[in-house]
CSV table of C-alpha atoms in Angstrom, one decimal:
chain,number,residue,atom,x,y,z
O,150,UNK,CA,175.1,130.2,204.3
O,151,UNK,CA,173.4,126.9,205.0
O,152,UNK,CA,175.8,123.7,206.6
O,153,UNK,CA,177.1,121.3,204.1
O,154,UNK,CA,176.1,118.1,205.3
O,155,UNK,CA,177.5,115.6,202.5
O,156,UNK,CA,180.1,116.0,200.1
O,157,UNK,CA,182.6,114.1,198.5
O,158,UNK,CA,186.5,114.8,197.1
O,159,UNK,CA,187.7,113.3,194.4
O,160,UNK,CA,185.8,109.8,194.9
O,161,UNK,CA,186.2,107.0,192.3
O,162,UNK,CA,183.1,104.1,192.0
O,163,UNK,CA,182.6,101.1,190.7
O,164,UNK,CA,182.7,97.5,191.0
O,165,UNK,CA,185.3,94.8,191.6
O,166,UNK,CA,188.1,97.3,192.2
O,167,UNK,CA,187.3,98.9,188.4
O,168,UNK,CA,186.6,102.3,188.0
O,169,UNK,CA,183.1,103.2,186.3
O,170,UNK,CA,183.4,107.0,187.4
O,171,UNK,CA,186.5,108.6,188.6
O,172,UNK,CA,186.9,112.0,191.0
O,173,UNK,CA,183.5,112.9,192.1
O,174,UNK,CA,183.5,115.9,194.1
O,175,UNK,CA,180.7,118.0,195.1
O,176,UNK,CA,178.9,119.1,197.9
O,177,UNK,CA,174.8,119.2,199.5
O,178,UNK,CA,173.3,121.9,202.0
O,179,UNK,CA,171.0,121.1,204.3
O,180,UNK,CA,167.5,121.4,203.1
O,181,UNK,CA,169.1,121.1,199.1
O,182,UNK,CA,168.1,118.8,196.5
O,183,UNK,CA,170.8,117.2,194.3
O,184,UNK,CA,169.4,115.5,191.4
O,185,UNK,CA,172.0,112.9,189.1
O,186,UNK,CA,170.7,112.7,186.4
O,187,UNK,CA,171.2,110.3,183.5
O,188,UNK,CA,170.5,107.1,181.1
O,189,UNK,CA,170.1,104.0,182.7
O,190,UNK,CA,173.5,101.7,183.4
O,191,UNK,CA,176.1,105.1,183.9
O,192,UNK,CA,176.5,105.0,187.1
O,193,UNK,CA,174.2,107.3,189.0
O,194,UNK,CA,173.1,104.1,191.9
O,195,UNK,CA,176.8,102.9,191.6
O,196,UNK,CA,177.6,106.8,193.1
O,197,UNK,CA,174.5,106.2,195.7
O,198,UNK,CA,175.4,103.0,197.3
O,199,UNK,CA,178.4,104.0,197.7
O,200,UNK,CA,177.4,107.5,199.9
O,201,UNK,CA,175.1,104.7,201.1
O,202,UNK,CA,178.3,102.4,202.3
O,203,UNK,CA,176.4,99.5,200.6
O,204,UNK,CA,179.9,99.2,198.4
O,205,UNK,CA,183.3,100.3,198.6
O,206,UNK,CA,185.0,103.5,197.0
O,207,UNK,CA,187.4,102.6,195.4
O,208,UNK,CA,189.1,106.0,196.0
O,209,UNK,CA,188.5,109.6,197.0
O,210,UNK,CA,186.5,110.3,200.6
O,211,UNK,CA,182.8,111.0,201.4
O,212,UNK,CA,182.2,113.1,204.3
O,213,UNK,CA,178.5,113.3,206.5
O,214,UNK,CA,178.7,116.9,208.2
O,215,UNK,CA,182.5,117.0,209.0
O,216,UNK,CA,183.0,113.2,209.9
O,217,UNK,CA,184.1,110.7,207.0
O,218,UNK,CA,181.5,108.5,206.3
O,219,UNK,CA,184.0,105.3,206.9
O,220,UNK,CA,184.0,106.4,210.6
O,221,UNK,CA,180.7,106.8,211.4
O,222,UNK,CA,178.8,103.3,213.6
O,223,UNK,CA,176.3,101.7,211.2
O,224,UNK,CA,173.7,102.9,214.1
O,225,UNK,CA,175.0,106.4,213.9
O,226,UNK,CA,174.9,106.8,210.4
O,227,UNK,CA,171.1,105.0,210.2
O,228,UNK,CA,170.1,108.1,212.3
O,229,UNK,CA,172.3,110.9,209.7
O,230,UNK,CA,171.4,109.2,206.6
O,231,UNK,CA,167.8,107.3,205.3
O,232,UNK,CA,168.0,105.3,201.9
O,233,UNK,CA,165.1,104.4,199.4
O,234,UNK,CA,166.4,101.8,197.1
O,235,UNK,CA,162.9,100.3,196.2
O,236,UNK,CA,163.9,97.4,194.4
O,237,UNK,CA,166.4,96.3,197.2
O,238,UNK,CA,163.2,96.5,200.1
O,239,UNK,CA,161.8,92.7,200.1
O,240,UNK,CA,159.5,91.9,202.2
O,241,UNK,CA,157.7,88.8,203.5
O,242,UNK,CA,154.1,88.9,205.3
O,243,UNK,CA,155.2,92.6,205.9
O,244,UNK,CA,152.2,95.3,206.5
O,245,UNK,CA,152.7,98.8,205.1
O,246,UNK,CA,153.3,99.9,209.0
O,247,UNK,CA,155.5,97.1,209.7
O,248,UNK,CA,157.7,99.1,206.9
O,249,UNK,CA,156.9,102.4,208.3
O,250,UNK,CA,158.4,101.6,211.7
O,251,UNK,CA,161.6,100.1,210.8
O,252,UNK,CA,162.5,103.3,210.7
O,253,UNK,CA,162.6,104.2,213.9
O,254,UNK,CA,164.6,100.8,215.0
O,255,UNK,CA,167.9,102.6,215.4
O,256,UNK,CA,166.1,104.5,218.0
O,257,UNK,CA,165.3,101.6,219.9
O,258,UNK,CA,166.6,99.2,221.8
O,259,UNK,CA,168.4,95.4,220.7
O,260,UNK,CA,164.3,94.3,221.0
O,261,UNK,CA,163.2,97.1,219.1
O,262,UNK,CA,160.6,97.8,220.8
O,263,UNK,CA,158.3,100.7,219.7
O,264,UNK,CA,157.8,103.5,222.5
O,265,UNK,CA,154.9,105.4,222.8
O,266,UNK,CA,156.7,108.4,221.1
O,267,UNK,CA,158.1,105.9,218.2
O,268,UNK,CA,154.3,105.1,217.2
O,269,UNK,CA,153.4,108.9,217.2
O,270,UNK,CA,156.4,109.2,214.6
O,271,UNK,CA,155.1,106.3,212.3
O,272,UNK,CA,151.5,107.7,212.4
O,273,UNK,CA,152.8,111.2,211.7
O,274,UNK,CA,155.1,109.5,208.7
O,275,UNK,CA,152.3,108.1,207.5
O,276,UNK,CA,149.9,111.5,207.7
O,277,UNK,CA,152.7,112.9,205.6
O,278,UNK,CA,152.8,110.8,202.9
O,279,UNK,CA,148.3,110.7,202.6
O,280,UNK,CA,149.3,107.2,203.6
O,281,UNK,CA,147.2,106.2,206.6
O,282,UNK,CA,144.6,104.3,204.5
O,283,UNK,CA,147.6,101.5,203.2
O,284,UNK,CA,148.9,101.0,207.1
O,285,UNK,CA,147.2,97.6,207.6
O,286,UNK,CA,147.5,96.7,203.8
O,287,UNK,CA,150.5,93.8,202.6
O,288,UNK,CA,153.4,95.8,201.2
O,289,UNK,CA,153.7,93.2,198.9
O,290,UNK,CA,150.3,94.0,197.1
O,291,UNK,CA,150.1,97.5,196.7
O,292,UNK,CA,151.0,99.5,193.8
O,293,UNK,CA,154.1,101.1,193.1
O,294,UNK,CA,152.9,104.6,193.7
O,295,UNK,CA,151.9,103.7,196.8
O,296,UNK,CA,155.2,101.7,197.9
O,297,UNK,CA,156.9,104.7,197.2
O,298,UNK,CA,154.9,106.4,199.5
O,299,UNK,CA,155.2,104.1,202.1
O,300,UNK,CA,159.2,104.1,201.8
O,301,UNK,CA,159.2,107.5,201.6
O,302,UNK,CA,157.2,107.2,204.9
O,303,UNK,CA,159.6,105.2,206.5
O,304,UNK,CA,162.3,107.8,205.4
O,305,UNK,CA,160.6,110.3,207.3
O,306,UNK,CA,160.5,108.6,210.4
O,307,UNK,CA,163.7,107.6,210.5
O,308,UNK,CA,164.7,111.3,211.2
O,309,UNK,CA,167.9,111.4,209.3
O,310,UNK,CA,168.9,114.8,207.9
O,311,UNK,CA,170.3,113.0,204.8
O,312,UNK,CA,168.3,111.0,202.5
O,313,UNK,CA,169.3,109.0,199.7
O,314,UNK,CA,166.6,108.1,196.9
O,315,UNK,CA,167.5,105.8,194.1
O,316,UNK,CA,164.9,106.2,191.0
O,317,UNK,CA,162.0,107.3,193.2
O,318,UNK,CA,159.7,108.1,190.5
O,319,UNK,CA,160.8,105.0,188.2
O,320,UNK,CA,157.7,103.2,186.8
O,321,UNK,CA,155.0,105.3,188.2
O,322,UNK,CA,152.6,106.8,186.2
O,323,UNK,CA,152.1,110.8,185.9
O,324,UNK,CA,150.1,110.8,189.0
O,325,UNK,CA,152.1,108.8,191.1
O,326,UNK,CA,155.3,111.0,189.5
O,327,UNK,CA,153.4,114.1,190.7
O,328,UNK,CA,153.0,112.8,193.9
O,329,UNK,CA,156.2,111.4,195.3
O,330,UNK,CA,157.7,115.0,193.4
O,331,UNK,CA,155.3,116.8,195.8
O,332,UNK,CA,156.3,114.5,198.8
O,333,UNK,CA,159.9,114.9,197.8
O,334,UNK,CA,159.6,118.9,197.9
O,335,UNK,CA,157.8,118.9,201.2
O,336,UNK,CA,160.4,117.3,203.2
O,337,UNK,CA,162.6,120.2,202.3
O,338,UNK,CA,160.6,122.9,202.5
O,339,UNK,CA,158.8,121.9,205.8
O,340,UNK,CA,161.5,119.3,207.3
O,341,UNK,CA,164.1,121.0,205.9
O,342,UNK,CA,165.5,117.2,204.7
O,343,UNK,CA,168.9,117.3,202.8
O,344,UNK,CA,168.0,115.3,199.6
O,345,UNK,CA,170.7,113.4,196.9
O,346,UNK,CA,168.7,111.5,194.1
O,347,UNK,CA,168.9,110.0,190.9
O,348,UNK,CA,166.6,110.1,187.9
């Protein structure tokens, strides 16, 4: 039987200290898919942000391997868990590899200076994702398909076992749908990525 790397008991969410959705509890194996799936405004990136640590539980415990999540250093848990909240990213005079390699500052130093091996990483990120073509293009002024790719990109290279995508596929059209689903499936059948979503 494959490891359990997240899972949660009896966590409550929400916002402001009121409960949206009470005693979540369930658990992901590495290189499994969990999908949350529902209408928009239920929930399902109130439950991610808060795996994420971006807000507060307001009950219940979330655990990453057999450590609670409230324990592990910001720098520790960049290199355990990746997040793709699109619509949080902002950018300004940012390159698509600019974006790619901020995924590999919690391996680097307080300059964050890319080594050799860090720009191998990004480049193979990049090959991943069919992505080497947008590397010198404003992240600004691409299309969402391929903004997706490019986050997913940074994901990759970010090495964490865990990652977190909020709405990947939301407002792409059936190619681009096709494509990040493809992307999505790779990293756990070849990287063997441990994968919570929403949709």
């Amino acid at each position: 039987m494959k490891p359990i790397l997240l899972h949660t008991e009896q966590l409550t969410v929400g916002y402001r200290k009121k409960a949206l959705i009470p005693d979540i509890t369930f658990s992901v194996q590495a290189g499994q898919i969990l999908t949350l799936i529902g209408a928009n405004g239920v929930g399902k990136s109130t439950i991610l942000k808060s795996i994420a640590r971006q807000l507060e539980p307001i009950a219940g415990t979330i655990f990453v391997g057999e450590q609670e999540l409230s324990a592990i250093s910001h720098r520790n848990l960049a290199k355990s868990m990746s997040i793709l909240m699109t619509h949080s990213f902002q950018t300004e005079f940012l390159r698509c590899i600019d974006v790619v390699e901020a995924g590999r500052y919690p391996y680097t130093g307080q300059l964050g200076i890319l080594s050799e091996q860090d720009h191998e990483k990004v480049a193979e990120a990049l090959r991943l994702v069919h992505g080497e073509e947008l590397a010198q293009k404003d992240f600004r002024k691409i299309s969402d398909g391929q903004r997706q790719r490019i986050l997913l990109a940074k994901a990759i290279c970010q090495e964490a076992e865990i990652l977190i995508l909020d709405e990947p596929i939301n407002g792409l059209d059936p190619i681009g749908i096709a494509e990040v689903r493809s992307f999505i499936r790779e990293l756990c059948d070849t990287k063997g990525k441990t994968i919570l979503i929403s949709s």
